[in-house]
PDB file of C-alpha atoms in Angstrom:
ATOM      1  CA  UNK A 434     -59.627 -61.909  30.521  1.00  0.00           C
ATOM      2  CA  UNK A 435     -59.536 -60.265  27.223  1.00  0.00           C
ATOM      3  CA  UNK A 436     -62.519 -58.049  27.825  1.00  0.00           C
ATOM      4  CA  UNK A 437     -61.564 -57.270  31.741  1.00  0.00           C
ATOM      5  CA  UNK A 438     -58.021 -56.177  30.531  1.00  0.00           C
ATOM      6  CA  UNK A 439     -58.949 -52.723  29.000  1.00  0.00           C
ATOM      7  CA  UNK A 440     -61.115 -51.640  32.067  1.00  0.00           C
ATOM      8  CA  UNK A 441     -58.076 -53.037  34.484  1.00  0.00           C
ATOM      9  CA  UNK A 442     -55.968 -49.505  34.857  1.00  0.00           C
ATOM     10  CA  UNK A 443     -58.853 -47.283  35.149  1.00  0.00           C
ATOM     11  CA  UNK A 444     -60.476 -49.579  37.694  1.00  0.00           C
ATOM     12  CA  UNK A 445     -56.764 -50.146  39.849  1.00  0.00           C
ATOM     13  CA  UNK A 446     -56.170 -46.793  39.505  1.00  0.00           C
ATOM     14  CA  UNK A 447     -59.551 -45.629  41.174  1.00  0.00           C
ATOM     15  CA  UNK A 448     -59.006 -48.485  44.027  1.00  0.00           C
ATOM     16  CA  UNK A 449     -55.574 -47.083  44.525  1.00  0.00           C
ATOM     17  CA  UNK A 450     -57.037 -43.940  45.167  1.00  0.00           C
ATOM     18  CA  UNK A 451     -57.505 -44.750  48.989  1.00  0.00           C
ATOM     19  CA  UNK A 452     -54.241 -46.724  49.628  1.00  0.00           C
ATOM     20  CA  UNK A 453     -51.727 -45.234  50.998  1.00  0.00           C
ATOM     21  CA  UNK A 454     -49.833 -43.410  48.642  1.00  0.00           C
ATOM     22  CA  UNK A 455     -47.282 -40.444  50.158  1.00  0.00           C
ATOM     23  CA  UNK A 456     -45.341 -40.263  53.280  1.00  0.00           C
ATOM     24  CA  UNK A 457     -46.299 -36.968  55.704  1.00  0.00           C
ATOM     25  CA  UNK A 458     -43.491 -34.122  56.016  1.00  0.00           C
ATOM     26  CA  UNK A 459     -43.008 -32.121  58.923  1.00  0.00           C
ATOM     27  CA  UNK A 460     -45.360 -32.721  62.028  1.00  0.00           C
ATOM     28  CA  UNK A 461     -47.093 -35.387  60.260  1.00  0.00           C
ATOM     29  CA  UNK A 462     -43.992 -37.169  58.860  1.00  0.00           C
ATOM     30  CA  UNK A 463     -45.376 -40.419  61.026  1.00  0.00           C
ATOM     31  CA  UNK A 464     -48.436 -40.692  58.841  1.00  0.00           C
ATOM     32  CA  UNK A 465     -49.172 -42.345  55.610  1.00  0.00           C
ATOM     33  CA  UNK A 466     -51.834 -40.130  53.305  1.00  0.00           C
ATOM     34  CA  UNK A 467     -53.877 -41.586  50.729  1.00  0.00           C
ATOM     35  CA  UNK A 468     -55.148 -39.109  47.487  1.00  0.00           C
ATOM     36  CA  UNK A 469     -58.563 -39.559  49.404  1.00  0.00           C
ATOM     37  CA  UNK A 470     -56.729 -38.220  52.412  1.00  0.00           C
ATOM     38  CA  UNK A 471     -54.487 -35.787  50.773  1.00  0.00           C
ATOM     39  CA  UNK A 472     -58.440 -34.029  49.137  1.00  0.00           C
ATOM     40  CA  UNK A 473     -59.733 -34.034  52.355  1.00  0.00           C
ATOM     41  CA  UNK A 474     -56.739 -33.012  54.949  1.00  0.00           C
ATOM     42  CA  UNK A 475     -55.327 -30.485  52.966  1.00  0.00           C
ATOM     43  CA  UNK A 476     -57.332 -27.998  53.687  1.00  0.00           C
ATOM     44  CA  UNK A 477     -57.097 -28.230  57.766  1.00  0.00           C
ATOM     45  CA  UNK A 478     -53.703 -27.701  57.107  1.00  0.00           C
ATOM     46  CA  UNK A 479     -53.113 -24.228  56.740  1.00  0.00           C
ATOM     47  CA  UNK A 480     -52.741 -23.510  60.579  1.00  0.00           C
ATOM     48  CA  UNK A 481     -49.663 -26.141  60.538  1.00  0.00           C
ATOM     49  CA  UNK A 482     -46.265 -24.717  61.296  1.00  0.00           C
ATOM     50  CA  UNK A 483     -44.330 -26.250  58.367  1.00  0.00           C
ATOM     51  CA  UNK A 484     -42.570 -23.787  56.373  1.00  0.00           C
ATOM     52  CA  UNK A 485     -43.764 -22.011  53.379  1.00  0.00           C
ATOM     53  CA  UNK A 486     -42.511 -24.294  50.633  1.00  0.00           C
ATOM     54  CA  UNK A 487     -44.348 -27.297  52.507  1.00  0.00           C
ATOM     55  CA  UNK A 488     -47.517 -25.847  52.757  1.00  0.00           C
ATOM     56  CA  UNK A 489     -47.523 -25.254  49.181  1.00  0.00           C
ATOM     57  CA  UNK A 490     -46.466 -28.664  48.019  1.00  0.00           C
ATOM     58  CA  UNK A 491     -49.523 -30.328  49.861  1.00  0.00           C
ATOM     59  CA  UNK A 492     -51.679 -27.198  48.421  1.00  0.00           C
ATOM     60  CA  UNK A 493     -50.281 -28.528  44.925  1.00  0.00           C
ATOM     61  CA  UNK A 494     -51.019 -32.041  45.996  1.00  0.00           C
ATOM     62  CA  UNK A 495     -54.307 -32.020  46.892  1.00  0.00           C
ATOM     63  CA  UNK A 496     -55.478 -30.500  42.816  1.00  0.00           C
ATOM     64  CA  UNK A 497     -53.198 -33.423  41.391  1.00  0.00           C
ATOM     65  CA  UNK A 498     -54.481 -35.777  43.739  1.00  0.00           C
ATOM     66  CA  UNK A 499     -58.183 -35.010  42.704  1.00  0.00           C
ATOM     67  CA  UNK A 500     -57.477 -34.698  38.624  1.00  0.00           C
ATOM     68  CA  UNK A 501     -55.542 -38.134  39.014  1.00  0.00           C
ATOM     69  CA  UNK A 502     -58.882 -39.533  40.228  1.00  0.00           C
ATOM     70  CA  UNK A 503     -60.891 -37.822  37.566  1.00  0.00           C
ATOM     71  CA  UNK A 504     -58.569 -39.146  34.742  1.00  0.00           C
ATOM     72  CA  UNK A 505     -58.792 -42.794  36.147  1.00  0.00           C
ATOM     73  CA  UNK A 506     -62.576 -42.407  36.344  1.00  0.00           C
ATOM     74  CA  UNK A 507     -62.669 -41.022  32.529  1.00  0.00           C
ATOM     75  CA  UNK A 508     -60.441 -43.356  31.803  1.00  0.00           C
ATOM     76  CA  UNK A 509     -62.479 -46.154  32.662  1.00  0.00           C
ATOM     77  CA  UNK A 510     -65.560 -44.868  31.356  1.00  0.00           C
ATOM     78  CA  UNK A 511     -64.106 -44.375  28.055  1.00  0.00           C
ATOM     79  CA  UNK A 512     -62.186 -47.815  28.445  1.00  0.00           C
ATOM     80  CA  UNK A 513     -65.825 -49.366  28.569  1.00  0.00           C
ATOM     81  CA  UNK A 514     -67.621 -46.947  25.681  1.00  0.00           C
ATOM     82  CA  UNK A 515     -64.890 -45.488  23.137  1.00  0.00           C
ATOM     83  CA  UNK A 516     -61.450 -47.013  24.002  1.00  0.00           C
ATOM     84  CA  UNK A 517     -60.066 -45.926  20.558  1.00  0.00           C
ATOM     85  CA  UNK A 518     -60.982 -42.138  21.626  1.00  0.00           C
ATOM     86  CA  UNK A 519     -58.365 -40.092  21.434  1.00  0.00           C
ATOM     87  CA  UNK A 520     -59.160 -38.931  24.921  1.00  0.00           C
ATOM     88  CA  UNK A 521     -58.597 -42.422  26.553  1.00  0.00           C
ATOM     89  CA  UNK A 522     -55.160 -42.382  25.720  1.00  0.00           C
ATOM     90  CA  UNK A 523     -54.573 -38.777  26.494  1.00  0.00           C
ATOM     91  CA  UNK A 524     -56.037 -39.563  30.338  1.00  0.00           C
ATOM     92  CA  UNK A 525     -53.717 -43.172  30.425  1.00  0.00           C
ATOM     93  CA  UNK A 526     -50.842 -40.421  29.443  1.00  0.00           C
ATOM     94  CA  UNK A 527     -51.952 -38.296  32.002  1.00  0.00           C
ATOM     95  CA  UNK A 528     -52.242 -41.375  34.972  1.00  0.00           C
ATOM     96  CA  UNK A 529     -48.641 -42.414  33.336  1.00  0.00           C
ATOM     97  CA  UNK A 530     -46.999 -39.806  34.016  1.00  0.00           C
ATOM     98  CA  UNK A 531     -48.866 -38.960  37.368  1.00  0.00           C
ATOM     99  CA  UNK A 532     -47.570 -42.918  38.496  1.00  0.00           C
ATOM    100  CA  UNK A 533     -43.780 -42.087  37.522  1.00  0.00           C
ATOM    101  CA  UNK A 534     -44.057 -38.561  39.428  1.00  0.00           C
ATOM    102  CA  UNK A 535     -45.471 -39.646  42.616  1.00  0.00           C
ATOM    103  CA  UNK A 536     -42.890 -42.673  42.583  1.00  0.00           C
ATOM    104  CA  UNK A 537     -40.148 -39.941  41.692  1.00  0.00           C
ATOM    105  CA  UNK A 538     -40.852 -37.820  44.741  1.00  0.00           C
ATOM    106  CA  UNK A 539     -41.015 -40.535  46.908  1.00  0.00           C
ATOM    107  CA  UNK A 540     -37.769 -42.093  46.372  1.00  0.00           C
ATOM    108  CA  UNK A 541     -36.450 -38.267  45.929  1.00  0.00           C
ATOM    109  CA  UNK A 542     -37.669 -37.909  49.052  1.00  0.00           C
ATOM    110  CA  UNK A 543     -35.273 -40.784  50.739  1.00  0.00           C
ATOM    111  CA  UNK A 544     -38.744 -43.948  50.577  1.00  0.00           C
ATOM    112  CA  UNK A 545     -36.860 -46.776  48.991  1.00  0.00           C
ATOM    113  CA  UNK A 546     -39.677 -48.526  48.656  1.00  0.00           C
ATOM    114  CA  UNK A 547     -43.040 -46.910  47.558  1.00  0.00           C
ATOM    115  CA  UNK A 548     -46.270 -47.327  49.633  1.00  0.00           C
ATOM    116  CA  UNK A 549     -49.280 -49.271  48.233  1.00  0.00           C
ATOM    117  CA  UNK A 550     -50.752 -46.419  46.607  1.00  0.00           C
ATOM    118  CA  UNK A 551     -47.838 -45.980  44.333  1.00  0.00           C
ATOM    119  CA  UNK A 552     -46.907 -49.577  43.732  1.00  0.00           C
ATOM    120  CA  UNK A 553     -50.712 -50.071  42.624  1.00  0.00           C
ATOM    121  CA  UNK A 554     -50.564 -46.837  40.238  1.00  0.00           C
ATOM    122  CA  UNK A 555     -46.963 -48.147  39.030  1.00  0.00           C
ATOM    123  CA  UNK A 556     -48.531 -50.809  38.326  1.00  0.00           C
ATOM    124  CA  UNK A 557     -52.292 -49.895  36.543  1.00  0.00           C
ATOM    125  CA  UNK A 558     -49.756 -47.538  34.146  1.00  0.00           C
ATOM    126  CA  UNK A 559     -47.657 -50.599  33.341  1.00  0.00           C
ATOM    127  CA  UNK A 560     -51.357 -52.182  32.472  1.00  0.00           C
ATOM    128  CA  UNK A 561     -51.775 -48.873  29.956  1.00  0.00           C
ATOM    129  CA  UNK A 562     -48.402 -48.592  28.318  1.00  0.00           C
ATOM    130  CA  UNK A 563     -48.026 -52.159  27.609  1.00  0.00           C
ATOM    131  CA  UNK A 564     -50.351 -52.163  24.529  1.00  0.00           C
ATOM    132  CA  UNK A 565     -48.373 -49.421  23.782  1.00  0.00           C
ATOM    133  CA  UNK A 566     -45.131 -50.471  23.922  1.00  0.00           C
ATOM    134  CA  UNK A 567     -45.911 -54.279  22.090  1.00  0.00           C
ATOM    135  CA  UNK A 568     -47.887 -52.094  18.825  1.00  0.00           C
ATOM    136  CA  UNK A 569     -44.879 -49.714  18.967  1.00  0.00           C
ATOM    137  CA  UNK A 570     -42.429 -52.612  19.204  1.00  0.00           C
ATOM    138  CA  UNK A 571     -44.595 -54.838  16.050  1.00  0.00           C
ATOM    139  CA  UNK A 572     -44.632 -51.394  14.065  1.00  0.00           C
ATOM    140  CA  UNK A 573     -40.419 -51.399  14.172  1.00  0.00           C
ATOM    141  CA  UNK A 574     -40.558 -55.290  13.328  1.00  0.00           C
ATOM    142  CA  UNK A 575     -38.324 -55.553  10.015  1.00  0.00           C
ATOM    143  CA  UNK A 576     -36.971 -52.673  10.336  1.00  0.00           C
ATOM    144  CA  UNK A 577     -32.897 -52.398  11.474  1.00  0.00           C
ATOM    145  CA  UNK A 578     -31.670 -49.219  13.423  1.00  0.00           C
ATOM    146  CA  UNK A 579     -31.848 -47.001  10.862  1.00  0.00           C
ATOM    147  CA  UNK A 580     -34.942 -47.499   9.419  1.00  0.00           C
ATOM    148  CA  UNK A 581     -34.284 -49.468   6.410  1.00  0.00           C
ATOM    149  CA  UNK A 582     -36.113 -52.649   6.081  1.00  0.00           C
ATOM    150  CA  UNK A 583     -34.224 -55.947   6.692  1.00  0.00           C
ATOM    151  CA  UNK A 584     -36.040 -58.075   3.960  1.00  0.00           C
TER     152      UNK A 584
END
């Protein structure tokens, strides 16, 4: 378990990568798009009557889409050959902040509950900042709230 944890986000965040992750807008607000989908759809849907702003969003998605997938990948790789690189935690950053964003827009957009997608990259950045979080948290130990020590 100890040696499958580092590889865990990179890896969920890569399967995640064909769930289905955003909610369609528009003429396609019935369908459910995966970042697979979003890299591949995008495209055909320049001829789509949505308005201006729409067709711009899902021009912006697909790029963010396809660099979320690259940092997971990188992220794995370097999980399995250098995980103290300063690169592997600049890509869990990166799929950190990607998971919080997409969640954002989601519920922004009116979802109270996010799709698959989300809930597994929610959940592969809770796998990267908890580390984090517990060597932050045993850093402050003895310490009181203004940074004297209590001993």
């Amino acid at each position: 378990l100890v040696r499958i944890a580092p590889i865990a986000p990179g890896a969920l965040f890569l399967a995640a990568f064909a769930l289905p992750a955003v909610h369609g807008s528009g003429p396609l607000s019935g369908r459910e798009f995966s970042a697979l989908d979003l890299v591949h759809v995008v495209p055909g849907l320049a001829s789509t009557r949505d308005a201006a702003w729409q067709t711009a969003a899902l021009r912006l998605a697909a790029p963010f889409a396809v660099s979320v997938g690259v940092a997971a990948a990188w992220h794995l790789l370097l999980a399995l050959l250098q995980p103290r690189h300063p690169l592997h935690t600049a890509s869990g950053a990166y799929l950190c902040a990607a998971a919080v964003t997409l969640a954002g827009i989601e519920i922004a957009r009116g979802y109270a509950w996010p799709l698959a997608g989300v809930c597994a990259w929610l959940f592969g950045a809770a796998l990267i900042a908890a580390p984090l979080l517990a060597r932050l948290a045993a850093a402050g130990k003895g310490f009181n709230s203004l940074g004297r020590s209590s001993t």
